[in-house]
mmCIF file of C-alpha atoms in Angstrom:
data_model
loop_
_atom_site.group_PDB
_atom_site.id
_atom_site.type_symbol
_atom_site.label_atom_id
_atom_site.label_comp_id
_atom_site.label_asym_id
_atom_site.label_seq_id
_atom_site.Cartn_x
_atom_site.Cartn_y
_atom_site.Cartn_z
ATOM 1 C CA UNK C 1 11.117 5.274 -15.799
ATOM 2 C CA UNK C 2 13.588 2.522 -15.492
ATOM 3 C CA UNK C 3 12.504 -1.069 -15.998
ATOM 4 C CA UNK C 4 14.182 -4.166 -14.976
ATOM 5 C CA UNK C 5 12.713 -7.591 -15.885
ATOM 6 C CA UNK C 6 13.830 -11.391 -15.231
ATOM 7 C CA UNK C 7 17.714 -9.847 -15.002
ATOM 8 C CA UNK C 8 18.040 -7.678 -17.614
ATOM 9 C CA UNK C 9 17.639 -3.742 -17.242
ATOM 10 C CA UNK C 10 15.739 -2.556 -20.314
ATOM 11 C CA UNK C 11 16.830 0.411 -22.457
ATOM 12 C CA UNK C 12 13.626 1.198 -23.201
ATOM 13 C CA UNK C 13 10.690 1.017 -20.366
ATOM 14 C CA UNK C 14 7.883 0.239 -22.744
ATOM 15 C CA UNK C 15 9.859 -2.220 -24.167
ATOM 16 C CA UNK C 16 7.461 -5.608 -25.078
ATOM 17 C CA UNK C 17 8.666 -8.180 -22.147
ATOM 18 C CA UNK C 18 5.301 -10.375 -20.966
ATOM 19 C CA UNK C 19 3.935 -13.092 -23.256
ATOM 20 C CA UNK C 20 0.298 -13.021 -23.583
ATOM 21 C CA UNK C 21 -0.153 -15.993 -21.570
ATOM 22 C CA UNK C 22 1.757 -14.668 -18.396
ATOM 23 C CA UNK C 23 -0.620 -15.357 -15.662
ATOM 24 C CA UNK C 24 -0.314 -11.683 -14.428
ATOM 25 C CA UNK C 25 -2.211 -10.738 -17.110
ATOM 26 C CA UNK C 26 -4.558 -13.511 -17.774
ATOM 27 C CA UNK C 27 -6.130 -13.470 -14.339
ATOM 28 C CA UNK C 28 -4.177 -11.464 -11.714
ATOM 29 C CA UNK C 29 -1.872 -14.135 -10.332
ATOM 30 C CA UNK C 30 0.476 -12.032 -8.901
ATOM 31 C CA UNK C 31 2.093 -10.119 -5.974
ATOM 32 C CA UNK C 32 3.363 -6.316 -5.722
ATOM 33 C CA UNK C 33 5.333 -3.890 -3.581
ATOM 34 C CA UNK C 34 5.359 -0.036 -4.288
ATOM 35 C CA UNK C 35 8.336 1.137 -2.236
ATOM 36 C CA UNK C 36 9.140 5.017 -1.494
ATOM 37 C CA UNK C 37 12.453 5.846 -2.698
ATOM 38 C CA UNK C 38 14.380 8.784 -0.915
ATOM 39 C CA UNK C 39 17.277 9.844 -2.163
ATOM 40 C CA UNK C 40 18.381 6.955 -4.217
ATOM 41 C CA UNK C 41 17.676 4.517 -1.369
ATOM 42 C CA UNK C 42 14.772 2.478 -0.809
ATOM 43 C CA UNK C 43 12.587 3.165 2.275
ATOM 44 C CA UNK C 44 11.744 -0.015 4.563
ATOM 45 C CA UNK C 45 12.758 -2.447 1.555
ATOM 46 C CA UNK C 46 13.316 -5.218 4.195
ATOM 47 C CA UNK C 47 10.212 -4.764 5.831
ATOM 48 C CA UNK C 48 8.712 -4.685 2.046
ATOM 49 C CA UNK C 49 10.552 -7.731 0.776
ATOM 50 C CA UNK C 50 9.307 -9.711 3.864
ATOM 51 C CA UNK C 51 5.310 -8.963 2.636
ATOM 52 C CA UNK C 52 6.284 -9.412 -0.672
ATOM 53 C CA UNK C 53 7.165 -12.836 0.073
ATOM 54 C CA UNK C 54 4.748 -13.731 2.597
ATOM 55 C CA UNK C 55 1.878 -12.715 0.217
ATOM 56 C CA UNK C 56 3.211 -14.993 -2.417
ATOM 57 C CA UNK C 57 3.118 -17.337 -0.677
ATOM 58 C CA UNK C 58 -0.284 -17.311 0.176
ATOM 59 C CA UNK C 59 -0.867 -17.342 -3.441
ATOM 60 C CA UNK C 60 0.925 -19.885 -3.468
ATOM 61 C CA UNK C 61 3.995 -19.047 -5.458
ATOM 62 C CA UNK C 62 6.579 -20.188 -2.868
ATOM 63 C CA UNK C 63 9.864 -19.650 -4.428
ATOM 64 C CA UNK C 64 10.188 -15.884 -5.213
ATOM 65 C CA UNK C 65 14.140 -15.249 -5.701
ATOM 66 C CA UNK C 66 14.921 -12.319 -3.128
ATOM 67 C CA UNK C 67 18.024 -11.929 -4.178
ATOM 68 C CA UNK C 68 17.248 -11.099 -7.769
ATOM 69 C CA UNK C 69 14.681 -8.863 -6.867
ATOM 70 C CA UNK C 70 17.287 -6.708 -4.696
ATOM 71 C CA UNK C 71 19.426 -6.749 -8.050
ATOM 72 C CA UNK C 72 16.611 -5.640 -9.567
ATOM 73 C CA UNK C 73 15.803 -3.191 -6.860
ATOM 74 C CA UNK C 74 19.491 -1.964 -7.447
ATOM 75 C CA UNK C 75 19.727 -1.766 -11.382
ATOM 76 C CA UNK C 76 16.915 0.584 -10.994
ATOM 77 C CA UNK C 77 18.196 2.885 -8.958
ATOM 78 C CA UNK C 78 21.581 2.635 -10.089
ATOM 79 C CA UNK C 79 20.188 3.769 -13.837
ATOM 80 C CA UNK C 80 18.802 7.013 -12.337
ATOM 81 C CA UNK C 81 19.225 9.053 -9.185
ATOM 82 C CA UNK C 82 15.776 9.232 -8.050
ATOM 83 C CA UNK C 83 15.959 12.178 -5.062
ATOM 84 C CA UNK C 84 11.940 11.037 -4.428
ATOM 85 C CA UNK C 85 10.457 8.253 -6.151
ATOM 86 C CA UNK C 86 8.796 4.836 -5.750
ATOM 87 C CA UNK C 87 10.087 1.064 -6.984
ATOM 88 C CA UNK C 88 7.139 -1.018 -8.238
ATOM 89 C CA UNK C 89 8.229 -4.753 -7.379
ATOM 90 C CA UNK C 90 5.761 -7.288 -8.709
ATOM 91 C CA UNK C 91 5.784 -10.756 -9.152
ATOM 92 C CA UNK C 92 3.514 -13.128 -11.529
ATOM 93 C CA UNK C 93 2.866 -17.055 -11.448
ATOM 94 C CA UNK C 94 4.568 -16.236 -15.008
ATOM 95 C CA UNK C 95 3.531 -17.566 -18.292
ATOM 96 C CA UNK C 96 0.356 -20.510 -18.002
ATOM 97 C CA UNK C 97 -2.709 -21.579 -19.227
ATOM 98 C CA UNK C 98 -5.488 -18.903 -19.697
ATOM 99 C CA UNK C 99 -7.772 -20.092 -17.228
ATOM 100 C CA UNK C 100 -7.191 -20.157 -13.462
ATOM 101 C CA UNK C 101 -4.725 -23.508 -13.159
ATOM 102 C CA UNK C 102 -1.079 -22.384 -12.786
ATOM 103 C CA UNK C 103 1.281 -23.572 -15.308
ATOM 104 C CA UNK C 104 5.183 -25.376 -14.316
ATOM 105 C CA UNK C 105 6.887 -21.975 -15.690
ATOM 106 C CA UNK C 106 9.334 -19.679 -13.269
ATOM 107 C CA UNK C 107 7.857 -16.553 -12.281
ATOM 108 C CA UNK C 108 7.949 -13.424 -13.645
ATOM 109 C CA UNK C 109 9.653 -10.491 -12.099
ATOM 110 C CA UNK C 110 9.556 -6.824 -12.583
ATOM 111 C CA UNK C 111 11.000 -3.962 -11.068
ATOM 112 C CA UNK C 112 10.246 -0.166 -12.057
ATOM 113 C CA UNK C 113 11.876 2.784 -10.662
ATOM 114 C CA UNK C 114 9.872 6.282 -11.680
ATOM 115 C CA UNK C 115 10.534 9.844 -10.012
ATOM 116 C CA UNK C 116 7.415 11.249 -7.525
ATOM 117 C CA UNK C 117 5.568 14.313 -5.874
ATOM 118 C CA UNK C 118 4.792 14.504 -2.497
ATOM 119 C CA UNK C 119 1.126 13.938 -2.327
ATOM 120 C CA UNK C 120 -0.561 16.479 -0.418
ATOM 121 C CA UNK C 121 -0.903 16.388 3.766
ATOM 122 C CA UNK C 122 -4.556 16.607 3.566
ATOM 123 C CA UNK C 123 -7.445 14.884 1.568
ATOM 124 C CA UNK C 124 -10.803 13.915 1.617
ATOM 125 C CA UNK C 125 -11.907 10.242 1.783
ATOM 126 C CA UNK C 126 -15.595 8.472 1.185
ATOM 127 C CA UNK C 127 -16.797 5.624 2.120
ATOM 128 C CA UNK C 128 -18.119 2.742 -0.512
ATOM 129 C CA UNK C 129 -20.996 0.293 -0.796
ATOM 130 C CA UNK C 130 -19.008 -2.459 -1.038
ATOM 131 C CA UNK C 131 -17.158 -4.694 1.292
ATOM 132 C CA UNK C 132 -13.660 -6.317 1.936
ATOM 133 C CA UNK C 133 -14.384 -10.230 2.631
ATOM 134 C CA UNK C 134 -12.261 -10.002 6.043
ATOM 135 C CA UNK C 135 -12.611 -14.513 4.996
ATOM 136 C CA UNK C 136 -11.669 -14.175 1.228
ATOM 137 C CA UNK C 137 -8.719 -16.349 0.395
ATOM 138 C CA UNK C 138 -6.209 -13.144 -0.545
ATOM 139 C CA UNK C 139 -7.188 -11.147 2.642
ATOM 140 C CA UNK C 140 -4.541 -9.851 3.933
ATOM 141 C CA UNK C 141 -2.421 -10.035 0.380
ATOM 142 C CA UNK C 142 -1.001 -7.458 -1.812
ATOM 143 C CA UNK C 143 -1.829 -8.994 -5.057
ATOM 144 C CA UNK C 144 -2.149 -7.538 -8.189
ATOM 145 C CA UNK C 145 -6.062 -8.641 -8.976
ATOM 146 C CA UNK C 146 -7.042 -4.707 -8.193
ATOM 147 C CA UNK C 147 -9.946 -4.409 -10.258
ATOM 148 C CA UNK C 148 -12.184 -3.774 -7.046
ATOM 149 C CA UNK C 149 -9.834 -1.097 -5.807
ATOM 150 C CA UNK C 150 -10.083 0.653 -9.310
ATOM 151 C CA UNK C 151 -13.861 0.467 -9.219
ATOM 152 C CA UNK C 152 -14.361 2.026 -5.483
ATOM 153 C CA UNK C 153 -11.204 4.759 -6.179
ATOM 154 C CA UNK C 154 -12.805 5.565 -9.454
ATOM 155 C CA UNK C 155 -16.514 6.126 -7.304
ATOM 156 C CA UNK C 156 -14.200 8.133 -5.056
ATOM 157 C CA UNK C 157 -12.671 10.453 -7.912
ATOM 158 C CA UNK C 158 -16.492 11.003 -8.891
ATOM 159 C CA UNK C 159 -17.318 12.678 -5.382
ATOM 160 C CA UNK C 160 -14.066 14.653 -5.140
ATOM 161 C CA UNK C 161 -12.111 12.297 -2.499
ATOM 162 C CA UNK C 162 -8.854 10.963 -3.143
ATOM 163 C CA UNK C 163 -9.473 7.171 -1.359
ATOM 164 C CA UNK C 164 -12.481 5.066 -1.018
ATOM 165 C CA UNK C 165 -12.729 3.323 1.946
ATOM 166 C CA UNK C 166 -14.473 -0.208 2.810
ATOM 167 C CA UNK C 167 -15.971 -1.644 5.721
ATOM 168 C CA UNK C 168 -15.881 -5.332 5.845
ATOM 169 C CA UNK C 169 -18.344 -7.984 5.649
ATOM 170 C CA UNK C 170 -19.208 -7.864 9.407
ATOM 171 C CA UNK C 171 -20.001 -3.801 9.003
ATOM 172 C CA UNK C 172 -16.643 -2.710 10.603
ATOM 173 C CA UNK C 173 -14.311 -0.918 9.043
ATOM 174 C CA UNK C 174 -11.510 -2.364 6.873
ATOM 175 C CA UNK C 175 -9.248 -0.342 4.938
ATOM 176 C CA UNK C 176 -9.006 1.968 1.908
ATOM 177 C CA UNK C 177 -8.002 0.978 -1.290
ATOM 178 C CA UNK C 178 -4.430 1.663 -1.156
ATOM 179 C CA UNK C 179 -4.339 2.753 2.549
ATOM 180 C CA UNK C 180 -4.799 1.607 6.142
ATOM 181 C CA UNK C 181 -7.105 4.240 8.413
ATOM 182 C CA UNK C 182 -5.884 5.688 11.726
ATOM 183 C CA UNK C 183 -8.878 7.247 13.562
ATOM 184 C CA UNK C 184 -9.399 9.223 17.015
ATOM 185 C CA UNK C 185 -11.797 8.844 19.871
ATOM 186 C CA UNK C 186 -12.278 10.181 23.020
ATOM 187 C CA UNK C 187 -8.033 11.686 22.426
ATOM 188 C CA UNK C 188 -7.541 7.709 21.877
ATOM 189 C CA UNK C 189 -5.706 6.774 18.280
ATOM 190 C CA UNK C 190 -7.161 3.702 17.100
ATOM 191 C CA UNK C 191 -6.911 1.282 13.850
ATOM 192 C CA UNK C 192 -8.386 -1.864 12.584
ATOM 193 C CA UNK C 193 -6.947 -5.108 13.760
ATOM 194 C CA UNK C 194 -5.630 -7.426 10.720
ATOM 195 C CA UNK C 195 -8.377 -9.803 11.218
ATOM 196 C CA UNK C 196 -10.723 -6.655 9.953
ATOM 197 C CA UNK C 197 -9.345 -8.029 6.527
ATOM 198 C CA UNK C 198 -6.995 -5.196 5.741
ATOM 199 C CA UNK C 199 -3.317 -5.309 4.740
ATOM 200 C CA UNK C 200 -0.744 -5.816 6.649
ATOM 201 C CA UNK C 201 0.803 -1.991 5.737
ATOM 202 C CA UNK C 202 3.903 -1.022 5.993
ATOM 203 C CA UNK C 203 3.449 2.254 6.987
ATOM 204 C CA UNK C 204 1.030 1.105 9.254
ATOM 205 C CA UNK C 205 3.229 -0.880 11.449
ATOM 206 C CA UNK C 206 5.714 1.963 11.578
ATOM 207 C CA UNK C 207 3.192 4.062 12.829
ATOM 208 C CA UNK C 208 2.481 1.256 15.360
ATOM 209 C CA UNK C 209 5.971 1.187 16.168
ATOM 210 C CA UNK C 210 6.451 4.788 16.566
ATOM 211 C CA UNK C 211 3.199 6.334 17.653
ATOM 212 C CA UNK C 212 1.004 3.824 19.178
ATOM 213 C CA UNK C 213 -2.352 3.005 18.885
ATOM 214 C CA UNK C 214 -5.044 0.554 19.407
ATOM 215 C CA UNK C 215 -5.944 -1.756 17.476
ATOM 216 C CA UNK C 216 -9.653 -2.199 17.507
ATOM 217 C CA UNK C 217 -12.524 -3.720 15.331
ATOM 218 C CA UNK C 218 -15.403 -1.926 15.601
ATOM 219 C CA UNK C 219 -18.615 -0.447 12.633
ATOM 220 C CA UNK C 220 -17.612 1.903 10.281
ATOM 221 C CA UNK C 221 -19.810 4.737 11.653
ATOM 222 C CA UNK C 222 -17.921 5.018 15.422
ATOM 223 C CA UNK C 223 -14.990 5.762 12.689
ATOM 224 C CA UNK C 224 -17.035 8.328 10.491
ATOM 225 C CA UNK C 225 -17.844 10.015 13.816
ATOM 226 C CA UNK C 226 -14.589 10.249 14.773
ATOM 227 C CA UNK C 227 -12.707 13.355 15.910
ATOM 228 C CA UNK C 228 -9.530 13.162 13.820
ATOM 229 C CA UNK C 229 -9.281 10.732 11.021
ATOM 230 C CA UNK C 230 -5.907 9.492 9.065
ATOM 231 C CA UNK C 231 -4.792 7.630 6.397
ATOM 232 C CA UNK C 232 -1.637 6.099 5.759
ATOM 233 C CA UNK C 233 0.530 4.351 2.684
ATOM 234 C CA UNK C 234 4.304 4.391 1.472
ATOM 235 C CA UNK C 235 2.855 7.048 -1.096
ATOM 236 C CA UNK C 236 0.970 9.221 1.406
ATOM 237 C CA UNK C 237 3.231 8.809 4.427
ATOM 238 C CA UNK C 238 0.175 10.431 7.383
ATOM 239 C CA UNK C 239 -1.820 12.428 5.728
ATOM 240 C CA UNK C 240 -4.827 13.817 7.655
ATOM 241 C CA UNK C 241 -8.330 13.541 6.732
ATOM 242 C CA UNK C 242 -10.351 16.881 6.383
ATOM 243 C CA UNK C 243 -13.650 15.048 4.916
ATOM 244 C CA UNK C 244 -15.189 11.919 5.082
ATOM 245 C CA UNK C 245 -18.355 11.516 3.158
ATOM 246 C CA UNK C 246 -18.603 14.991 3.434
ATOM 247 C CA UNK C 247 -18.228 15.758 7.388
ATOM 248 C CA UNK C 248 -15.644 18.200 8.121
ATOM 249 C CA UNK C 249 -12.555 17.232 10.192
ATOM 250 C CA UNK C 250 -9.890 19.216 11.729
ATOM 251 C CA UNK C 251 -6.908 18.480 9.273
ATOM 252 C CA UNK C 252 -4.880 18.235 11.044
ATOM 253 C CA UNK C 253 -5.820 17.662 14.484
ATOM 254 C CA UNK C 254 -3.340 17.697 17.515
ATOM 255 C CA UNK C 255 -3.284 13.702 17.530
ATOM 256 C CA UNK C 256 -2.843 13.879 13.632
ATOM 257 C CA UNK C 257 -0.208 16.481 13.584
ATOM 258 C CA UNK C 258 1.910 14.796 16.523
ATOM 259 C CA UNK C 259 1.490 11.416 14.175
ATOM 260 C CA UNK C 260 3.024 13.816 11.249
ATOM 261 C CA UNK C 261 6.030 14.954 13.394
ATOM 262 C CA UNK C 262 7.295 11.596 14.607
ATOM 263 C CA UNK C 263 6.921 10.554 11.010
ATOM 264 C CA UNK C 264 8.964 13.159 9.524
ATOM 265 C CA UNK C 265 11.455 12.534 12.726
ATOM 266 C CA UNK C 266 12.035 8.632 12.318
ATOM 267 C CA UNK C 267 11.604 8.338 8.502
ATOM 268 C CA UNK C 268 15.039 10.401 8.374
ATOM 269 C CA UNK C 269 16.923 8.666 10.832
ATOM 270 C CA UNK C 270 15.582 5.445 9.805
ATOM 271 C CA UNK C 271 15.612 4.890 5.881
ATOM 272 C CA UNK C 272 15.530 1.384 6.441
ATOM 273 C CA UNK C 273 13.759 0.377 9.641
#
């Protein structure tokens, strides 16, 4: 792994860098990016730095340096040749008091570069007990206060599924906890809207872009009855569902596999779209 932090490219990746009071680590005031890496080059980055920003600054930490983090972003990869990998980019209100007021310190910022497997074009998914607050004041955000998204993965891990997904608090569904769901009804592709509370994915704007679908709010179970169900994230690219809470799904289906082959079609010719 290669580790850049506030400028300076470590020699060593476990390398002591936060103070105990960075605000990161107190209480989760922070933002993050995981960004697929193919050969050497970062996929989408501009598309990434633009959330990146946007959900610090719903945060409230409104002066994130771009610029360093794309020196960051290129220190990493520069280190190592990374033929598939993923950049971490995260961003913390830096060092602060230990309770939930935000100190006058400059932020924090990290970059990591690591090497990665293709996860697997099929999984199984489950659905949680708890709920997304579509209202919450980080809807919509990719901040690093993922404690709920380690409890609901880890229920998932228990039951043999690699993603948990949510429903929000008005019963429809949301997202999973890393992921944003693509479902089929009726041969119609369909997705929750952003005001379902999920995030604003990457991926699943590109697949937007490129593939169409509807975006739709509607309960969880029209969903879990679907005909073709799947998920997408930088990490997972479309990867078809073959269970959901048990129920057997084609994986892939025709609307699934057609998803797969645009994918594979525009993620080459486009590295940075």
């Amino acid at each position: 792994m290669k580790t850049w932090v506030n400028g300076r490219l470590l020699h060593d990746p476990d390398e002591p860098v936060l103070t105990a009071t960075d605000h990161g680590v107190t209480v989760g005031d922070g933002v993050f990016e995981s960004i697929k890496v193919v050969e050497g080059r970062a996929f989408a980055l501009t598309r990434h730095l633009d959330r990146l920003v946007s959900s610090a600054r719903g945060i409230g930490l409104d002066h994130v340096d771009v610029d360093a983090v794309r020196a960051g972003i290129d220190a990493a990869l520069a280190a190592e040749h990374l033929a598939f990998g993923r950049l971490r980019v995260t961003v913390t209100g830096g060092p602060g008091p230990l309770g939930s007021g935000r100190g006058n310190a400059p932020c924090t910022l990290l970059v990591s570069a690591v090497p990665m497997q293709p996860l697997p074009t099929v999984t199984d998914i489950v659905t949680v007990p708890w709920t997304r607050n579509e209202r919450s004041a980080v809807a919509g955000l990719k901040t690093t206060s993922y404690a709920e998204n380690v409890v609901a993965l880890a229920r998932a891990t228990e039951q043999g599924a690699s993603e948990a997904v949510f429903a929000n608090t008005r019963g429809d569904l949301c997202e999973g906890t890393g992921s944003n769901v693509f479902y089929v009804v009726d041969g119609e592709l369909r997705t929750p809207t952003l005001a379902s509370g999920c995030l604003a994915g990457v991926t699943r704007a590109l697949v937007l872009d490129w593939c169409g679908a509807r975006e739709v709010d509607e309960p969880i179970e029209v969903a879990e009855g679907a005909d073709e169900v799947f998920v997408v994230s930088t990490t997972r690219d479309v990867q078809a569902v073959r269970r959901w809470n048990g129920r057997e799904l084609p994986a892939p289906g025709p609307v699934t596999a057609e998803a797969q082959r645009v994918w594979r079609e525009r993620e080459a010719a486009d590295i940075d779209p």
